mmCIF file of C-alpha atoms and ligand atoms in Angstrom:
data_model
loop_
_atom_site.group_PDB
_atom_site.id
_atom_site.type_symbol
_atom_site.label_atom_id
_atom_site.label_comp_id
_atom_site.label_asym_id
_atom_site.label_seq_id
_atom_site.Cartn_x
_atom_site.Cartn_y
_atom_site.Cartn_z
ATOM 1 C CA MET A 1 19.537 45.636 -48.250
ATOM 2 C CA ILE A 2 22.643 43.963 -49.664
ATOM 3 C CA CYS A 3 25.901 44.856 -47.948
ATOM 4 C CA PRO A 4 28.105 46.777 -50.421
ATOM 5 C CA LEU A 5 31.233 45.256 -48.853
ATOM 6 C CA CYS A 6 30.571 41.567 -48.207
ATOM 7 C CA GLN A 7 27.313 41.282 -50.197
ATOM 8 C CA ASP A 8 25.540 39.523 -47.371
ATOM 9 C CA GLU A 9 21.781 39.982 -47.701
ATOM 10 C CA LYS A 10 21.026 40.291 -44.023
ATOM 11 C CA SER A 11 21.254 43.782 -42.670
ATOM 12 C CA HIS A 12 19.070 45.712 -40.277
ATOM 13 C CA ILE A 13 18.288 49.377 -39.895
ATOM 14 C CA PHE A 14 21.013 50.914 -37.790
ATOM 15 C CA GLU A 15 19.662 54.453 -37.627
ATOM 16 C CA LYS A 16 17.284 56.724 -39.506
ATOM 17 C CA ILE A 17 18.491 60.297 -39.645
ATOM 18 C CA GLY A 18 16.121 62.677 -41.438
ATOM 19 C CA GLU A 19 15.666 61.274 -44.926
ATOM 20 C CA LYS A 20 18.630 58.990 -44.600
ATOM 21 C CA THR A 21 18.563 55.345 -43.586
ATOM 22 C CA TYR A 22 21.708 53.650 -42.389
ATOM 23 C CA TYR A 23 21.908 49.872 -42.290
ATOM 24 C CA GLN A 24 24.264 47.565 -40.463
ATOM 25 C CA CYS A 25 25.376 44.319 -42.070
ATOM 26 C CA GLN A 26 24.845 41.302 -39.849
ATOM 27 C CA TYR A 27 27.896 39.553 -41.217
ATOM 28 C CA CYS A 28 30.620 42.197 -41.424
ATOM 29 C CA SER A 29 29.092 44.957 -39.223
ATOM 30 C CA LEU A 30 29.612 47.614 -41.881
ATOM 31 C CA VAL A 31 27.290 50.559 -41.338
ATOM 32 C CA PHE A 32 26.175 51.924 -44.695
ATOM 33 C CA LEU A 33 23.828 54.435 -46.198
ATOM 34 C CA SER A 34 21.014 53.015 -48.307
ATOM 35 C CA ARG A 35 22.268 52.935 -51.893
ATOM 36 C CA SER A 36 19.052 54.599 -53.069
ATOM 37 C CA GLU A 37 19.880 57.678 -50.977
ATOM 38 C CA LEU A 38 23.312 58.582 -52.327
ATOM 39 C CA ILE A 39 24.035 62.056 -53.648
ATOM 40 C CA SER A 40 24.523 62.326 -57.402
ATOM 41 C CA PRO A 41 28.043 61.960 -58.847
ATOM 42 C CA VAL A 42 27.800 65.602 -60.003
ATOM 43 C CA GLU A 43 27.110 66.814 -56.475
ATOM 44 C CA GLU A 44 29.800 64.497 -55.168
ATOM 45 C CA LYS A 45 32.395 65.961 -57.522
ATOM 46 C CA GLU A 46 31.372 69.505 -56.574
ATOM 47 C CA ARG A 47 32.028 68.688 -52.953
ATOM 48 C CA TYR A 48 35.499 67.402 -53.747
ATOM 49 C CA GLU A 49 36.169 70.507 -55.868
ATOM 50 C CA ASN A 50 35.569 72.545 -52.746
ATOM 51 C CA HIS A 51 38.025 70.607 -50.613
ATOM 52 C CA HIS A 52 40.864 72.960 -49.909
ATOM 53 C CA ASN A 53 43.545 70.397 -50.471
ATOM 54 C CA SER A 54 45.900 72.786 -52.140
ATOM 55 C CA GLU A 55 49.574 72.040 -52.487
ATOM 56 C CA GLU A 56 50.351 75.379 -50.869
ATOM 57 C CA ASP A 57 48.296 74.603 -47.791
ATOM 58 C CA SER A 58 50.740 73.845 -44.984
ATOM 59 C CA HIS A 59 48.062 72.030 -42.930
ATOM 60 C CA TYR A 60 47.378 69.703 -45.835
ATOM 61 C CA ILE A 61 51.087 69.041 -46.341
ATOM 62 C CA LYS A 62 51.480 68.277 -42.636
ATOM 63 C CA TYR A 63 48.445 65.986 -42.735
ATOM 64 C CA LEU A 64 49.871 64.027 -45.678
ATOM 65 C CA THR A 65 53.359 63.935 -44.209
ATOM 66 C CA THR A 66 52.106 61.886 -41.254
ATOM 67 C CA THR A 67 50.967 59.182 -43.687
ATOM 68 C CA VAL A 68 54.101 59.469 -45.826
ATOM 69 C CA GLU A 69 56.330 58.918 -42.780
ATOM 70 C CA LYS A 70 54.387 55.828 -41.747
ATOM 71 C CA ILE A 71 54.487 54.360 -45.250
ATOM 72 C CA SER A 72 58.221 54.990 -45.606
ATOM 73 C CA MET A 73 58.812 53.098 -42.357
ATOM 74 C CA ILE A 74 57.128 50.012 -43.825
ATOM 75 C CA VAL A 75 57.952 49.933 -47.527
ATOM 76 C CA PRO A 76 61.565 49.903 -48.728
ATOM 77 C CA LYS A 77 63.052 52.539 -51.000
ATOM 78 C CA GLY A 78 62.393 51.774 -54.638
ATOM 79 C CA ALA A 79 58.951 50.275 -53.884
ATOM 80 C CA SER A 80 56.083 50.960 -56.271
ATOM 81 C CA GLY A 81 52.722 52.125 -55.052
ATOM 82 C CA LEU A 82 49.297 53.300 -56.126
ATOM 83 C CA ASP A 83 47.510 56.190 -54.448
ATOM 84 C CA PHE A 84 43.934 55.227 -55.272
ATOM 85 C CA GLY A 85 41.455 58.079 -54.872
ATOM 86 C CA CYS A 86 44.153 60.725 -54.637
ATOM 87 C CA GLY A 87 41.722 63.615 -55.134
ATOM 88 C CA LYS A 88 42.588 66.735 -57.079
ATOM 89 C CA SER A 89 46.170 67.105 -55.958
ATOM 90 C CA LEU A 90 49.089 64.806 -56.679
ATOM 91 C CA LEU A 91 50.882 65.915 -53.555
ATOM 92 C CA MET A 92 50.932 62.497 -51.895
ATOM 93 C CA GLU A 93 52.640 61.093 -54.983
ATOM 94 C CA LYS A 94 55.154 63.937 -54.934
ATOM 95 C CA LEU A 95 55.954 63.537 -51.209
ATOM 96 C CA LEU A 96 56.401 59.764 -51.529
ATOM 97 C CA ASN A 97 58.562 60.171 -54.617
ATOM 98 C CA GLN A 98 60.841 62.386 -52.520
ATOM 99 C CA GLN A 99 61.278 59.354 -50.235
ATOM 100 C CA GLU A 100 62.230 57.271 -53.307
ATOM 101 C CA VAL A 101 58.941 55.417 -53.153
ATOM 102 C CA PHE A 102 57.413 55.546 -56.600
ATOM 103 C CA VAL A 103 53.736 56.173 -56.729
ATOM 104 C CA SER A 104 51.100 56.349 -59.460
ATOM 105 C CA SER A 105 47.889 58.172 -58.728
ATOM 106 C CA TYR A 106 44.298 57.521 -59.713
ATOM 107 C CA ASP A 107 41.142 59.399 -59.014
ATOM 108 C CA LEU A 108 37.725 58.695 -60.476
ATOM 109 C CA PHE A 109 36.907 62.405 -60.699
ATOM 110 C CA PHE A 110 40.248 64.114 -61.276
ATOM 111 C CA HIS A 111 42.916 61.712 -62.529
ATOM 112 C CA ARG A 112 41.235 58.994 -64.459
ATOM 113 C CA ASN A 113 44.267 57.282 -65.936
ATOM 114 C CA GLU A 114 43.128 53.728 -66.411
ATOM 115 C CA GLU A 115 46.611 52.473 -67.237
ATOM 116 C CA VAL A 116 47.357 52.308 -63.505
ATOM 117 C CA PHE A 117 45.238 49.129 -63.501
ATOM 118 C CA GLU A 118 47.641 47.394 -65.843
ATOM 119 C CA LYS A 119 50.491 47.242 -63.329
ATOM 120 C CA LYS A 120 51.159 45.424 -60.050
ATOM 121 C CA TYR A 121 52.246 47.225 -56.932
ATOM 122 C CA ASP A 122 54.225 46.686 -53.753
ATOM 123 C CA PHE A 123 51.571 48.701 -51.965
ATOM 124 C CA ILE A 124 48.280 50.487 -52.472
ATOM 125 C CA LEU A 125 47.085 53.419 -50.417
ATOM 126 C CA LEU A 126 43.448 54.301 -49.791
ATOM 127 C CA SER A 127 43.668 57.502 -47.817
ATOM 128 C CA GLU A 128 40.219 58.702 -46.749
ATOM 129 C CA VAL A 129 38.769 56.835 -49.706
ATOM 130 C CA ILE A 130 37.113 53.635 -48.536
ATOM 131 C CA GLU A 131 34.275 55.484 -46.788
ATOM 132 C CA HIS A 132 33.375 57.106 -50.144
ATOM 133 C CA LEU A 133 33.294 54.081 -52.453
ATOM 134 C CA ARG A 134 29.903 53.270 -53.982
ATOM 135 C CA ALA A 135 30.909 49.672 -54.645
ATOM 136 C CA PRO A 136 33.613 48.772 -52.115
ATOM 137 C CA ASN A 137 33.339 45.047 -52.901
ATOM 138 C CA LYS A 138 34.111 45.574 -56.577
ATOM 139 C CA GLU A 139 36.885 48.095 -55.929
ATOM 140 C CA LEU A 140 38.616 45.972 -53.293
ATOM 141 C CA GLN A 141 38.517 42.961 -55.580
ATOM 142 C CA ARG A 142 40.136 44.974 -58.325
ATOM 143 C CA LEU A 143 42.706 46.610 -56.042
ATOM 144 C CA THR A 144 43.783 43.516 -54.133
ATOM 145 C CA GLY A 145 44.287 41.894 -57.552
ATOM 146 C CA LEU A 146 46.877 44.589 -58.297
ATOM 147 C CA LEU A 147 48.972 43.818 -55.230
ATOM 148 C CA LYS A 148 52.116 41.774 -55.613
ATOM 149 C CA ALA A 149 52.475 38.710 -53.358
ATOM 150 C CA ASN A 150 52.833 40.018 -49.803
ATOM 151 C CA GLY A 151 52.079 43.531 -51.023
ATOM 152 C CA TYR A 152 50.691 46.033 -48.539
ATOM 153 C CA LEU A 153 47.347 47.763 -48.412
ATOM 154 C CA PHE A 154 47.209 50.932 -46.336
ATOM 155 C CA ILE A 155 43.733 52.124 -45.415
ATOM 156 C CA LYS A 156 43.109 55.422 -43.724
ATOM 157 C CA THR A 157 39.601 55.904 -42.389
ATOM 158 C CA LYS A 158 37.945 56.812 -39.091
ATOM 159 C CA LEU A 159 36.705 53.665 -37.413
ATOM 160 C CA LEU A 160 33.222 53.522 -35.996
ATOM 161 C CA THR A 161 33.755 52.569 -32.361
ATOM 162 C CA SER A 162 31.631 52.597 -29.241
ATOM 163 C CA GLU A 163 33.472 55.775 -28.233
ATOM 164 C CA ILE A 164 31.772 57.680 -31.043
ATOM 165 C CA GLY A 165 28.560 57.695 -29.012
ATOM 166 C CA ASP A 166 26.167 59.855 -30.992
ATOM 167 C CA PHE A 167 26.288 58.568 -34.576
ATOM 168 C CA LYS A 168 23.865 61.222 -35.780
ATOM 169 C CA ASN A 169 26.123 64.096 -34.809
ATOM 170 C CA TRP A 170 29.437 62.426 -35.585
ATOM 171 C CA TYR A 171 31.264 64.802 -37.921
ATOM 172 C CA TYR A 172 32.468 61.924 -40.077
ATOM 173 C CA ARG A 173 28.888 60.762 -40.626
ATOM 174 C CA ARG A 174 27.742 64.278 -41.484
ATOM 175 C CA ASP A 175 29.999 64.473 -44.537
ATOM 176 C CA LYS A 176 27.550 63.720 -47.354
ATOM 177 C CA THR A 177 30.207 61.879 -49.336
ATOM 178 C CA HIS A 178 30.899 59.391 -46.517
ATOM 179 C CA ILE A 179 28.562 56.511 -47.240
ATOM 180 C CA GLN A 180 29.925 53.672 -45.125
ATOM 181 C CA PHE A 181 31.694 53.236 -41.849
ATOM 182 C CA PHE A 182 34.015 50.450 -40.838
ATOM 183 C CA ARG A 183 34.357 48.814 -37.468
ATOM 184 C CA GLU A 184 37.222 46.708 -36.171
ATOM 185 C CA GLU A 185 35.093 43.576 -36.916
ATOM 186 C CA THR A 186 34.479 44.833 -40.454
ATOM 187 C CA PHE A 187 38.215 44.876 -41.095
ATOM 188 C CA LEU A 188 38.483 41.268 -39.893
ATOM 189 C CA LYS A 189 35.704 40.074 -42.214
ATOM 190 C CA MET A 190 37.087 42.176 -45.056
ATOM 191 C CA SER A 191 40.494 40.537 -44.556
ATOM 192 C CA GLU A 192 38.945 37.074 -44.847
ATOM 193 C CA LEU A 193 36.991 38.010 -47.953
ATOM 194 C CA PHE A 194 39.838 39.632 -49.841
ATOM 195 C CA HIS A 195 42.658 37.345 -48.692
ATOM 196 C CA LEU A 196 44.338 39.974 -46.612
ATOM 197 C CA GLN A 197 46.009 39.794 -43.286
ATOM 198 C CA LYS A 198 45.523 42.691 -40.921
ATOM 199 C CA ILE A 199 48.978 43.556 -39.717
ATOM 200 C CA ARG A 200 48.519 46.521 -37.474
ATOM 201 C CA ASP A 201 47.035 49.798 -36.499
ATOM 202 C CA LEU A 202 49.547 52.475 -37.461
ATOM 203 C CA LYS A 203 47.656 55.144 -35.453
ATOM 204 C CA ASP A 204 46.209 58.369 -36.861
ATOM 205 C CA ASP A 205 43.438 56.262 -38.462
ATOM 206 C CA LEU A 206 45.861 54.367 -40.685
ATOM 207 C CA PHE A 207 45.633 50.571 -40.869
ATOM 208 C CA LEU A 208 47.991 48.139 -42.528
ATOM 209 C CA PHE A 209 47.043 44.931 -44.321
ATOM 210 C CA ARG A 210 49.106 42.489 -46.316
ATOM 211 C CA ASN A 211 48.117 40.507 -49.361
ATOM 212 C CA ASN A 212 47.857 36.849 -48.453
ATOM 213 C CA GLY A 213 46.265 35.695 -51.697
HETATM 214 ZN ZN1 LIG B 1 28.726 43.025 -44.876
#
């Protein structure tokens, strides 16, 4: 099974859960669902349709605000950014714009404006996105190519750590649209592969990288 992140060909079965087989890459330690066992894009979209990420939902606003505050501490006013995989709502874009950080949004299912790939950005945000990508290698190549020199990449995802314990019952694993799980080591290998430098853990599952390419 080829690793969808680093494309190494050596992976071993990490865990079989019902019909699903998870592999772990020997090189980058990514844990990933067999690519022949993914749900269909139609089912995937339906699941996102049912996410209650409404702009009127105060919990959702609070959840996004945590990320917005962290980004505004790092990037200066007037910076340009891309919210890749924004989902249905453009609320993140709106909240960042209020901080005078100017964001474009893209989503494969809901906001497919390809012109975002024609610009370069001071930063790119992948908020709860990287665990969903069918081809993370391809997407990261494309996205890191859109970063300006020393541009920032913010990645929000739950790391797979030894504290998780029971992988089978981990709520993050049980989401059918989550098809790969990153470890601390995976981030290090990913940084090498995509010419990034891991800067720091910003807490609340948000990690900061800088373009070194
Ligand atoms: Zn790998």
